[in-house]
Amino acid sequence: MEMSGLPIHDLMGLEIVATGSAFPPENCLVTNEQIHKLKFGNNWKKVFQEKNYDRNFIENEYGYVNRYWTHTPGTPVESKEMNSADLLEAAALTAIKNANINPQQIGLFIAVTVTSPHYTNSMGTFVAGKLGLTCPAFEIKTGCASSVYALVLAAQFIKTGTQYVLIAS
């Protein structure tokens, strides 16, 4: 049987040298009821009743009572909201620090997101600029599979000579 694509043995010898993560500040937690109110207005309970929506669906189905809230593009910034670019930047800075590498050693930056504070700009180039990177950069927007695609692309670039690839997801 013949397989096309990146053979698994080509991934041998590659390693993830560091990771980083970022979360909005604790004061950015919102309740399910606050989200209902944001989406449906002050009369959200009446709307739920009319449409036969279960006000506890999210909690019962997924277990969420509170969620982190980041800034919604196209709306005014309130308090200390962060947006997806801020979170990608913070996580990437932590990963760079944890890898103990010079950012100029990064040969490619891949941003993985389906949310962007700027609908017309590439998050890859936007966040790379915030990080001060001078390497090529792009984004991948394929939902849940994006991180896997980013890892495969990173492996291909490394196998062809790129020393470090930074992925922010």
Short mmCIF file of C-alpha atoms in Angstrom, two decimals, residues 83-89 109-131 137-141 168:
data_model
loop_
_atom_site.label_atom_id
_atom_site.label_comp_id
_atom_site.label_asym_id
_atom_site.label_seq_id
_atom_site.Cartn_x
_atom_site.Cartn_y
_atom_site.Cartn_z
CA ASN A 83 -8.54 39.97 22.57
CA SER A 84 -7.28 36.88 20.80
CA ALA A 85 -4.18 38.70 19.52
CA ASP A 86 -3.26 39.67 23.09
CA LEU A 87 -3.62 36.06 24.25
CA LEU A 88 -1.61 34.69 21.30
CA GLU A 89 1.13 37.25 21.97
CA PHE A 109 5.39 32.02 12.85
CA ILE A 110 1.99 30.35 12.53
CA ALA A 111 -1.07 31.79 14.29
CA VAL A 112 -3.94 29.38 14.87
CA THR A 113 -7.29 31.03 15.56
CA VAL A 114 -10.80 31.46 14.27
CA THR A 115 -11.28 34.72 16.16
CA SER A 116 -9.51 37.90 15.26
CA PRO A 117 -9.74 41.46 16.52
CA HIS A 118 -9.15 42.60 12.93
CA TYR A 119 -11.22 40.78 10.33
CA THR A 120 -9.15 42.04 7.41
CA ASN A 121 -5.66 41.42 8.77
CA SER A 122 -3.81 38.13 9.08
CA MET A 123 -3.41 37.27 12.74
CA GLY A 124 -0.09 35.69 11.83
CA THR A 125 1.44 38.90 10.59
CA PHE A 126 -0.35 41.03 13.18
CA VAL A 127 0.90 39.00 16.17
CA ALA A 128 4.35 38.48 14.61
CA GLY A 129 4.63 42.27 14.39
CA LYS A 130 3.60 42.64 18.04
CA LEU A 131 6.31 40.09 18.93
CA ALA A 137 4.12 34.58 9.24
CA PHE A 138 0.61 33.44 8.43
CA GLU A 139 -2.52 32.12 10.09
CA ILE A 140 -4.54 28.97 9.81
CA LYS A 141 -8.33 29.14 10.27
CA ALA A 168 0.51 30.30 18.70
#
